[in-house]
PDB file of C-alpha atoms in Angstrom:
ATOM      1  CA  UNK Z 120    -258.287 -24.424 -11.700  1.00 93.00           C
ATOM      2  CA  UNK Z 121    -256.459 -24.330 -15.407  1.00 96.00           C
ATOM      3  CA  UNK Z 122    -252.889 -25.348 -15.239  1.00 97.00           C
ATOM      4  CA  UNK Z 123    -250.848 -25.258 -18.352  1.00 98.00           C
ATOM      5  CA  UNK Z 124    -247.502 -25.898 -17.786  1.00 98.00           C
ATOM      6  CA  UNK Z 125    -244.576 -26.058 -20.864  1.00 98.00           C
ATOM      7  CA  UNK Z 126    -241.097 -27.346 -20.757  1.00 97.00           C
ATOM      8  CA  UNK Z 127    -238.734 -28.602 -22.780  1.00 97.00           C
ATOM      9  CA  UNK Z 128    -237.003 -25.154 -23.649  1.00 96.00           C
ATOM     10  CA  UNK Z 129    -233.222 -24.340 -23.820  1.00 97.00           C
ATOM     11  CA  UNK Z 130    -230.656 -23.344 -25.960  1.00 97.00           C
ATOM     12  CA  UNK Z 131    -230.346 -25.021 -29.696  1.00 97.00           C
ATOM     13  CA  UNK Z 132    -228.004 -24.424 -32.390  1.00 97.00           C
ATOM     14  CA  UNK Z 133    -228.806 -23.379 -35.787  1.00 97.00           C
ATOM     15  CA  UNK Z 134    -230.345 -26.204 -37.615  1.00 97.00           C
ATOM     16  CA  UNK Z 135    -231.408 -27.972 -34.675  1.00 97.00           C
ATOM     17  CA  UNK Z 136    -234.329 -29.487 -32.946  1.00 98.00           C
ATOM     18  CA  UNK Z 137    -236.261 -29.092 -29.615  1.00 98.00           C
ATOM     19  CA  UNK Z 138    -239.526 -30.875 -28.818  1.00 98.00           C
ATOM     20  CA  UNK Z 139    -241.390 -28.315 -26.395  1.00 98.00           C
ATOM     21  CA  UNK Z 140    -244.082 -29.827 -23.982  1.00 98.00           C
ATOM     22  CA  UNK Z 141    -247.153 -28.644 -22.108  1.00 98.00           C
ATOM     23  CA  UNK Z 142    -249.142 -30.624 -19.443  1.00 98.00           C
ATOM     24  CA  UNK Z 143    -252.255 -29.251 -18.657  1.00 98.00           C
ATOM     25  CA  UNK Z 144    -254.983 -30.151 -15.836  1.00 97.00           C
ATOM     26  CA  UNK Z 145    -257.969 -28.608 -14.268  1.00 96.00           C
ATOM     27  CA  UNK Z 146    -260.175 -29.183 -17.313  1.00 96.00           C
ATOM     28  CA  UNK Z 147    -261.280 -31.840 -19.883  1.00 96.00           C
ATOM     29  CA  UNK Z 148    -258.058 -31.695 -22.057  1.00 97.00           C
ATOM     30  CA  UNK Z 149    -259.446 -34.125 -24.970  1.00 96.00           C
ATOM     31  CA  UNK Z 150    -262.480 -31.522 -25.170  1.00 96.00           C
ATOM     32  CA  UNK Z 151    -260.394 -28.222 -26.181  1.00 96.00           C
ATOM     33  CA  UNK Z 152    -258.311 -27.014 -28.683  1.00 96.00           C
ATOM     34  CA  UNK Z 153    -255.121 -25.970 -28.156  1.00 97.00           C
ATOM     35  CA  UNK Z 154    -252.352 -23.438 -29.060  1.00 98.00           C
ATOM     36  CA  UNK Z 155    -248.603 -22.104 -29.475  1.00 98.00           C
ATOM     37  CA  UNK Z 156    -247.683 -18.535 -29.120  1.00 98.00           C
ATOM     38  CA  UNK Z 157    -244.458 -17.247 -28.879  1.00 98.00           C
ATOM     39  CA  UNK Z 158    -242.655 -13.622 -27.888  1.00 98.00           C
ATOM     40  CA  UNK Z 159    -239.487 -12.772 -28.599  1.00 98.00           C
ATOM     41  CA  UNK Z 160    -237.647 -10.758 -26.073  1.00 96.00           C
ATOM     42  CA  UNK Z 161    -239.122  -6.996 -25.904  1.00 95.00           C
ATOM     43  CA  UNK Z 162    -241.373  -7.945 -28.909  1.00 97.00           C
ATOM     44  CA  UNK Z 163    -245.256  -8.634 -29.537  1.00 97.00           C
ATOM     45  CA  UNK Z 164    -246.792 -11.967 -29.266  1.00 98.00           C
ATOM     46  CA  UNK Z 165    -246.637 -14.220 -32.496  1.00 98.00           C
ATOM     47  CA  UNK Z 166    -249.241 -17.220 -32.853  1.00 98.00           C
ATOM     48  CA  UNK Z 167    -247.193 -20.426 -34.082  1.00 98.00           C
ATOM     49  CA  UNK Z 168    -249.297 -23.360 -34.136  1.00 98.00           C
ATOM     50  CA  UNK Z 169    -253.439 -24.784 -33.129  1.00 97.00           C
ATOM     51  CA  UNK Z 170    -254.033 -28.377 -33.216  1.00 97.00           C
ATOM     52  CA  UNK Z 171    -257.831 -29.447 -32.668  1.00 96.00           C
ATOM     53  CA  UNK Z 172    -259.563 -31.349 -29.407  1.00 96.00           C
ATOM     54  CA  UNK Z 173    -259.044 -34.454 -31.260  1.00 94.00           C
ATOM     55  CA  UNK Z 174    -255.768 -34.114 -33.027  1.00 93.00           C
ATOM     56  CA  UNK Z 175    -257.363 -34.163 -36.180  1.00 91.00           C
ATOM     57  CA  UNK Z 176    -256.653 -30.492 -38.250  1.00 94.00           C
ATOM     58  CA  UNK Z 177    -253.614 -28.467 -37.394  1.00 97.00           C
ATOM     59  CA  UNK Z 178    -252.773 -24.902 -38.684  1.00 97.00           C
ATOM     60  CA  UNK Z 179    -249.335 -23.456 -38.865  1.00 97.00           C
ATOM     61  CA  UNK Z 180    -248.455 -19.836 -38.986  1.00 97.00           C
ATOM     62  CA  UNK Z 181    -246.061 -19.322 -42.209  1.00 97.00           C
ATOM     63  CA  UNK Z 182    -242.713 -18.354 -40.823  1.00 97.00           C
ATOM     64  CA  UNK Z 183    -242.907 -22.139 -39.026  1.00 98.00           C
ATOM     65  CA  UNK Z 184    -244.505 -24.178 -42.207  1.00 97.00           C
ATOM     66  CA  UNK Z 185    -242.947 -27.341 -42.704  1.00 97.00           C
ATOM     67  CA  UNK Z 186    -240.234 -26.754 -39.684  1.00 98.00           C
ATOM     68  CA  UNK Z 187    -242.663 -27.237 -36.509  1.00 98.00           C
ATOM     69  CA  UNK Z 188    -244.959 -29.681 -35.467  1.00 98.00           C
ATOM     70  CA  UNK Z 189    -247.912 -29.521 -33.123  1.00 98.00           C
ATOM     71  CA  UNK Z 190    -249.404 -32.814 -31.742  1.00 97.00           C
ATOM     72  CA  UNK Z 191    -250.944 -33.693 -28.603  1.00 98.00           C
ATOM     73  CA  UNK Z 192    -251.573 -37.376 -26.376  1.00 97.00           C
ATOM     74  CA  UNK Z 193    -254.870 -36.735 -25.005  1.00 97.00           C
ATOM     75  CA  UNK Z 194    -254.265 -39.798 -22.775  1.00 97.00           C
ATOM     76  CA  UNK Z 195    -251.488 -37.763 -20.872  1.00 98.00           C
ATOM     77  CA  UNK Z 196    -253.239 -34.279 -21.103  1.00 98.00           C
ATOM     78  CA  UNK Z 197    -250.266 -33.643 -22.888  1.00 98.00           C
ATOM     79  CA  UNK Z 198    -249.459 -30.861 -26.120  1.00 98.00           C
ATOM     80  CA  UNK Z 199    -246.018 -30.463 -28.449  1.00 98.00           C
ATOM     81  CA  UNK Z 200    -244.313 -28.531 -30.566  1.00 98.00           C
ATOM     82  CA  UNK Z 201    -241.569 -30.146 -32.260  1.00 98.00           C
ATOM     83  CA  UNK Z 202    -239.128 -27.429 -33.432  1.00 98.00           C
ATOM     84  CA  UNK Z 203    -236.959 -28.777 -36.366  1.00 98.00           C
ATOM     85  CA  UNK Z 204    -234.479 -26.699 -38.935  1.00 97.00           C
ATOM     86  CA  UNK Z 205    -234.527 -24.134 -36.208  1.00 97.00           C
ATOM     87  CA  UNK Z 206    -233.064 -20.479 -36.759  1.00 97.00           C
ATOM     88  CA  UNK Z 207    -231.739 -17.643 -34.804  1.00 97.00           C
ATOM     89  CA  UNK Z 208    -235.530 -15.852 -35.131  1.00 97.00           C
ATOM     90  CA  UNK Z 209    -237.163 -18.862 -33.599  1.00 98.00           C
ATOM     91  CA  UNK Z 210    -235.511 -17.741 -30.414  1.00 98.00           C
ATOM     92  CA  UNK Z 211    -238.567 -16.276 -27.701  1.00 98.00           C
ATOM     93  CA  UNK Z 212    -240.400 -17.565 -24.679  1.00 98.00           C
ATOM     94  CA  UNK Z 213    -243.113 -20.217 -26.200  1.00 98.00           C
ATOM     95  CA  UNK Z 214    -246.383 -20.633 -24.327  1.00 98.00           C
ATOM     96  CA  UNK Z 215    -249.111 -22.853 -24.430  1.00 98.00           C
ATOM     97  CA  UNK Z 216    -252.907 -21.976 -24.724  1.00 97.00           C
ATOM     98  CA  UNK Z 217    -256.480 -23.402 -23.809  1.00 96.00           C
ATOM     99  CA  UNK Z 218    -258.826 -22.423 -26.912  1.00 91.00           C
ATOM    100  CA  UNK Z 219    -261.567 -20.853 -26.791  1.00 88.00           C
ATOM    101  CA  UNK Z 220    -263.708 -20.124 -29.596  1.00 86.00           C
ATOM    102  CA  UNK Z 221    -261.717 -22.262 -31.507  1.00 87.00           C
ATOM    103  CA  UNK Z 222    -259.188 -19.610 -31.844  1.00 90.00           C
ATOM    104  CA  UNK Z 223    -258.665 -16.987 -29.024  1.00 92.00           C
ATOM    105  CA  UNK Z 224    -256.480 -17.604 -26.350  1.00 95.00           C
ATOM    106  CA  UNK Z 225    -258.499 -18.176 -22.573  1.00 95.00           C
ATOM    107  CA  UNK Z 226    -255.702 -19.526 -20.547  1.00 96.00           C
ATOM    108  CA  UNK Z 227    -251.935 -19.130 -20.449  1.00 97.00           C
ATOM    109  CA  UNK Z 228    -249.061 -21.088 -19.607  1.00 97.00           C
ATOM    110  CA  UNK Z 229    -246.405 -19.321 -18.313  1.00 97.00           C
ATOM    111  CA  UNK Z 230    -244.238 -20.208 -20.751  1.00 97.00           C
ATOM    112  CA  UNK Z 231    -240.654 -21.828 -21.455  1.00 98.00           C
ATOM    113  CA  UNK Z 232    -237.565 -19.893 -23.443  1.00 98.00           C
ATOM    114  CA  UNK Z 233    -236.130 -21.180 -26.046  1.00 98.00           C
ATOM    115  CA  UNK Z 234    -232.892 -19.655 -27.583  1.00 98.00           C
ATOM    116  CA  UNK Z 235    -231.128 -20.661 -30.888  1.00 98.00           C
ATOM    117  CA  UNK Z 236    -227.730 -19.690 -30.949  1.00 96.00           C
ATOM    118  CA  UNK Z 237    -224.813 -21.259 -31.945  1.00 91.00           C
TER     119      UNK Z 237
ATOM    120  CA  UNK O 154    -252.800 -12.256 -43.620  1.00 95.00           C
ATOM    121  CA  UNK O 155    -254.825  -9.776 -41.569  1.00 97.00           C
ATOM    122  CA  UNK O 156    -252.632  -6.841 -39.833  1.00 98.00           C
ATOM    123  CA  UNK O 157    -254.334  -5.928 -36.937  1.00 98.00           C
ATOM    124  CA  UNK O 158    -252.774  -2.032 -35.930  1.00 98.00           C
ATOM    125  CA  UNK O 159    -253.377  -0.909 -32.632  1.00 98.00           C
ATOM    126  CA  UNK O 160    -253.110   3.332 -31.585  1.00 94.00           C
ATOM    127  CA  UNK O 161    -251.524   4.993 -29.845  1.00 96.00           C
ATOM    128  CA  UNK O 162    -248.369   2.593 -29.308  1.00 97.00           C
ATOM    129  CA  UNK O 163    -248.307   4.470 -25.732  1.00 97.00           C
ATOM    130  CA  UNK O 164    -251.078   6.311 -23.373  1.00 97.00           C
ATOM    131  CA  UNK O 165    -249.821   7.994 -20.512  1.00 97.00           C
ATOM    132  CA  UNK O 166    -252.613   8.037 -17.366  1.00 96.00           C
ATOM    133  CA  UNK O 167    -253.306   8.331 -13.923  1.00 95.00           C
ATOM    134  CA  UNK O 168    -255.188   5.912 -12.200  1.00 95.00           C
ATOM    135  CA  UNK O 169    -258.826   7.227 -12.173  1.00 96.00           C
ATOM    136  CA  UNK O 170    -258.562   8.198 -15.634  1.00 96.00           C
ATOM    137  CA  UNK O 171    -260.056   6.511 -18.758  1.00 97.00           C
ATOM    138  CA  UNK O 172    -257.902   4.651 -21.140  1.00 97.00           C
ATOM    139  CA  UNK O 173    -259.618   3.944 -24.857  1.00 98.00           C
ATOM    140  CA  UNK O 174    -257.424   1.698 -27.017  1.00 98.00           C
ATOM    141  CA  UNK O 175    -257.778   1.396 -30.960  1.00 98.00           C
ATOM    142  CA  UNK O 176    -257.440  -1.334 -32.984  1.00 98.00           C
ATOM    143  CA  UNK O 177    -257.996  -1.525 -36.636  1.00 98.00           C
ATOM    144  CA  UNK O 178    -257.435  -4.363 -38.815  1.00 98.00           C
ATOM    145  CA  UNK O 179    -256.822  -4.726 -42.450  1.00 98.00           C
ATOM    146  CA  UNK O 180    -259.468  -6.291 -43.458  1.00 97.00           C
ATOM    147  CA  UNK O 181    -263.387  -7.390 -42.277  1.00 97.00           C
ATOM    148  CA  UNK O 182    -262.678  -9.661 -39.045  1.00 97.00           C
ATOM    149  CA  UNK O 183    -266.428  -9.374 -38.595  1.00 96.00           C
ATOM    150  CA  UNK O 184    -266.796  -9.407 -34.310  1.00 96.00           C
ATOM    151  CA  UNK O 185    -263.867 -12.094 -34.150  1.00 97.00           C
ATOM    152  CA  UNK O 186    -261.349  -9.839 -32.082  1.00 97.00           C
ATOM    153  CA  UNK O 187    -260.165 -10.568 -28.737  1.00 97.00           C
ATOM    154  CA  UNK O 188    -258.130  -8.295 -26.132  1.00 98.00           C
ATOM    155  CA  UNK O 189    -255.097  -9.653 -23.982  1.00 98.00           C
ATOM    156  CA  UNK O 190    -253.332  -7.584 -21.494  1.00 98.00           C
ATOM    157  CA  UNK O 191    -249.638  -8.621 -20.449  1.00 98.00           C
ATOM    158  CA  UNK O 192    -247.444  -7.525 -17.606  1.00 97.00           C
ATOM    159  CA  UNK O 193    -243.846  -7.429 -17.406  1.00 95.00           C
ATOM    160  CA  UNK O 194    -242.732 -10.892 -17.174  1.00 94.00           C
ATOM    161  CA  UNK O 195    -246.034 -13.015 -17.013  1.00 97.00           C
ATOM    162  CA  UNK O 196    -248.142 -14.443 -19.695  1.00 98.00           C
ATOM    163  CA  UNK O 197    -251.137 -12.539 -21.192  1.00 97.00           C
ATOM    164  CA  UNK O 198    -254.721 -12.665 -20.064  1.00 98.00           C
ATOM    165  CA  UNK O 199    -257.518 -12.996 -21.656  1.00 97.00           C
ATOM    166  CA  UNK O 200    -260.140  -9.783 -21.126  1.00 98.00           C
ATOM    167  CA  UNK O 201    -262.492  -9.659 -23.727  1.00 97.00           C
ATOM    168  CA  UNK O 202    -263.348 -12.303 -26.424  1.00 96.00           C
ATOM    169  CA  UNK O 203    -265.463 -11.682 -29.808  1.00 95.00           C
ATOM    170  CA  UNK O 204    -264.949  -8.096 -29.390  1.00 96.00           C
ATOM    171  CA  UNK O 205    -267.683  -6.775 -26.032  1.00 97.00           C
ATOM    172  CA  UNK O 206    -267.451 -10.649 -24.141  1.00 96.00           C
ATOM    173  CA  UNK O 207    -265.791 -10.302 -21.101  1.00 97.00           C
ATOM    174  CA  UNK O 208    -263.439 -13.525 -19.732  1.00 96.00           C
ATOM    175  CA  UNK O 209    -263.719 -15.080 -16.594  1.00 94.00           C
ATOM    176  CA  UNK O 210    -263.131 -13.023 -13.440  1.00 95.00           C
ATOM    177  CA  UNK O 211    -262.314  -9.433 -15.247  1.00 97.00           C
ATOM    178  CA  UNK O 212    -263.468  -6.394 -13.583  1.00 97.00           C
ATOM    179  CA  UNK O 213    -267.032  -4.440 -15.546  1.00 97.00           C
ATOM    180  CA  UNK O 214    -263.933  -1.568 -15.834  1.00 97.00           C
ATOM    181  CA  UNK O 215    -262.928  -3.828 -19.039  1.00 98.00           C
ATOM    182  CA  UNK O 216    -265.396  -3.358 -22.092  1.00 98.00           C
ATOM    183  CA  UNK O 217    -264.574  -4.120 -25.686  1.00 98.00           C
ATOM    184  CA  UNK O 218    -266.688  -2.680 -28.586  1.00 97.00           C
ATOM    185  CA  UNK O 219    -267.102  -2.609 -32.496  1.00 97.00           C
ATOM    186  CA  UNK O 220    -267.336  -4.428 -35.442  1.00 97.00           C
ATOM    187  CA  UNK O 221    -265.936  -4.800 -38.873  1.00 97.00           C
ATOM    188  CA  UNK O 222    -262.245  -3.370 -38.797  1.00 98.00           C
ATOM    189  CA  UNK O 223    -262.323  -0.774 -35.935  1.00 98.00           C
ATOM    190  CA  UNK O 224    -262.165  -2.054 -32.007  1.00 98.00           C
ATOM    191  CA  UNK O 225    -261.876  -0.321 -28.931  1.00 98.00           C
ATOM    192  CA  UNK O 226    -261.194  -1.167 -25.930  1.00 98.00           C
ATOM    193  CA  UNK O 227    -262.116   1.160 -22.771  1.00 98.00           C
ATOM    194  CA  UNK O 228    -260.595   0.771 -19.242  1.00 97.00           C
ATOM    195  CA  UNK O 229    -263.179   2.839 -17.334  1.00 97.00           C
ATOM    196  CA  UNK O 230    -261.820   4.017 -14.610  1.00 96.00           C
ATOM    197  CA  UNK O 231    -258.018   3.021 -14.138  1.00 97.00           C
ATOM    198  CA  UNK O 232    -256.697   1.101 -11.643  1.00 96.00           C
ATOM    199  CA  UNK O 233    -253.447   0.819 -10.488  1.00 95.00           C
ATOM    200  CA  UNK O 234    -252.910  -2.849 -11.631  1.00 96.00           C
ATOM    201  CA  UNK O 235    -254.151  -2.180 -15.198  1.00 97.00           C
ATOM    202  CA  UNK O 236    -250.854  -0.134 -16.159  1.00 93.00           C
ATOM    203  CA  UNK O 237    -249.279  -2.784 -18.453  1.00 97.00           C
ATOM    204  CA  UNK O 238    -249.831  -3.547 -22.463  1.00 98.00           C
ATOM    205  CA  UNK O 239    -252.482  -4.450 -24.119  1.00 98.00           C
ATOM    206  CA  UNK O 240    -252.739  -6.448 -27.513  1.00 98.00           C
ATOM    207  CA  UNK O 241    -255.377  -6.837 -29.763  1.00 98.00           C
ATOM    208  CA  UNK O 242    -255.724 -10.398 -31.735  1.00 98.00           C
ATOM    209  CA  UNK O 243    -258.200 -11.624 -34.800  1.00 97.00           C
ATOM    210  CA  UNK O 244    -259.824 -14.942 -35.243  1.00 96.00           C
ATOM    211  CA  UNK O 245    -261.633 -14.160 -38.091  1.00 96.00           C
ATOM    212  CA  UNK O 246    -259.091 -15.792 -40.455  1.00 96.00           C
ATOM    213  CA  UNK O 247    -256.002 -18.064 -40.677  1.00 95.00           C
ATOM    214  CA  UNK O 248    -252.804 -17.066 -39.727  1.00 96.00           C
ATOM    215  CA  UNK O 249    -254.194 -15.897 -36.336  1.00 97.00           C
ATOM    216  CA  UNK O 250    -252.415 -12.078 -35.595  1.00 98.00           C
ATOM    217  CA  UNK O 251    -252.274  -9.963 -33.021  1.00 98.00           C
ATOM    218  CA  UNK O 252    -251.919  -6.361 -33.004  1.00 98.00           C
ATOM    219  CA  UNK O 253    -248.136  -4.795 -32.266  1.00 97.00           C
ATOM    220  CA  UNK O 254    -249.550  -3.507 -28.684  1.00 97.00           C
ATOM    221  CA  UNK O 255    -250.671  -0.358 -26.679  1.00 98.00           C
ATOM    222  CA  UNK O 256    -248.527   0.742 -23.206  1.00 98.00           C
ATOM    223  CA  UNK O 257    -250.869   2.316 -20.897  1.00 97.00           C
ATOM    224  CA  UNK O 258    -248.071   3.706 -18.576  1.00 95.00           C
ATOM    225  CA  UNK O 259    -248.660   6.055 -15.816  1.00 88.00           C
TER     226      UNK O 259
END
């Protein structure tokens, strides 16, 4: 079965960085794209970040534009999210997501926390 | 960006009931609109893709509908497990968004 499974969250100060990971297994990762979401506590969920099957196009949402990363080592099943310049609103659980349809979410990680606070 | 607004914010039910959820978008997202539903402190799942596709492994309860910039989504006959929020989320264009959520509460 799909296993997604992120890590890498913590607590950051303002201006920091954080590189979040997410291993996944149980399907052909190199074949999928894949996604970052994100939920701030006792909010609604927020897409961040896609990165295509082969690494190739990535889209950013605009409150993370030129501050986050998304790349992925298809030899390790592996994605990221580097999280540079961070801020006190980047703070929410981050999860990981198995495209499908290019663009809707069909499987969930469970997701890692990541607070920015100084 | 697409702003995807989903009514009423809460439904109040009893299991046996049916539960129709709104969602209207902005703009034309064509049938690119999927439905999650989240429980308190787990991840969202997938129900229904491309507005009436159902995922993997969800109950015929769960249908999706529409077209254009109005959705629904209708929980049959409720179950116990299906009290929890549901969002509503475009594909149509980039930025991706999701709807701000419906609680279906008992």
């Amino acid at each position: 079965q799909v296993q997604l499974v992120e890590s890498g969250g913590g607590v950051v100060q303002p201006g920091g960085s954080l590189r979040l990971s997410c291993s996944a297994s149980g399907f052909t990762f190199s074949d999928y794209g894949m996604h970052w979401v994100r939920q701030a506590s006792g909010k609604g969920l927020e897409w961040v970040a896609f990165i295509r099957y082969d690494g190739n196009n990535q889209y950013y949402a605009d409150s993370v534009k030129g501050r986050f990363t998304i790349s992925r080592d298809n030899s390790k099943n592996t994605l990221y999210l580097q999280m540079d310049t961070m801020r006190a609103e980047d703070t929410a659980v981050y999860y990981c997501a198995k495209a499908i349809m290019t663009a809707h979410f069909q499987y969930w990680g469970q997701g890692t926390l990541v607070t920015v606070s100084s | 960006e697409i702003v995807l607004t989903q009514s009423p914010a809460t439904l109040s039910l009893s299991p046996g009931e049916r539960a129709t959820l709104s969602c209207r978008a902005s703009q034309s997202v064509s049938s690119y609109l999927a439905w999650y539903q989240q429980k308190p402190g787990q991840a969202p799942r997938l129900l229904i893709y491309d507005a009436s596709n159902r995922a993997t492994g969800i109950p015929a309860r769960f249908s999706g509908s529409g077209s254009g910039t109005d959705f629904t989504l209708t929980i049959s006959s409720l179950e116990p497990e299906d009290f929890a929020v549901y969002y509503c989320q475009q594909r149509n264009t980039w930025p991706l968004t999701f709807g701000g959520g419906t609680e279906v509460e008992i």
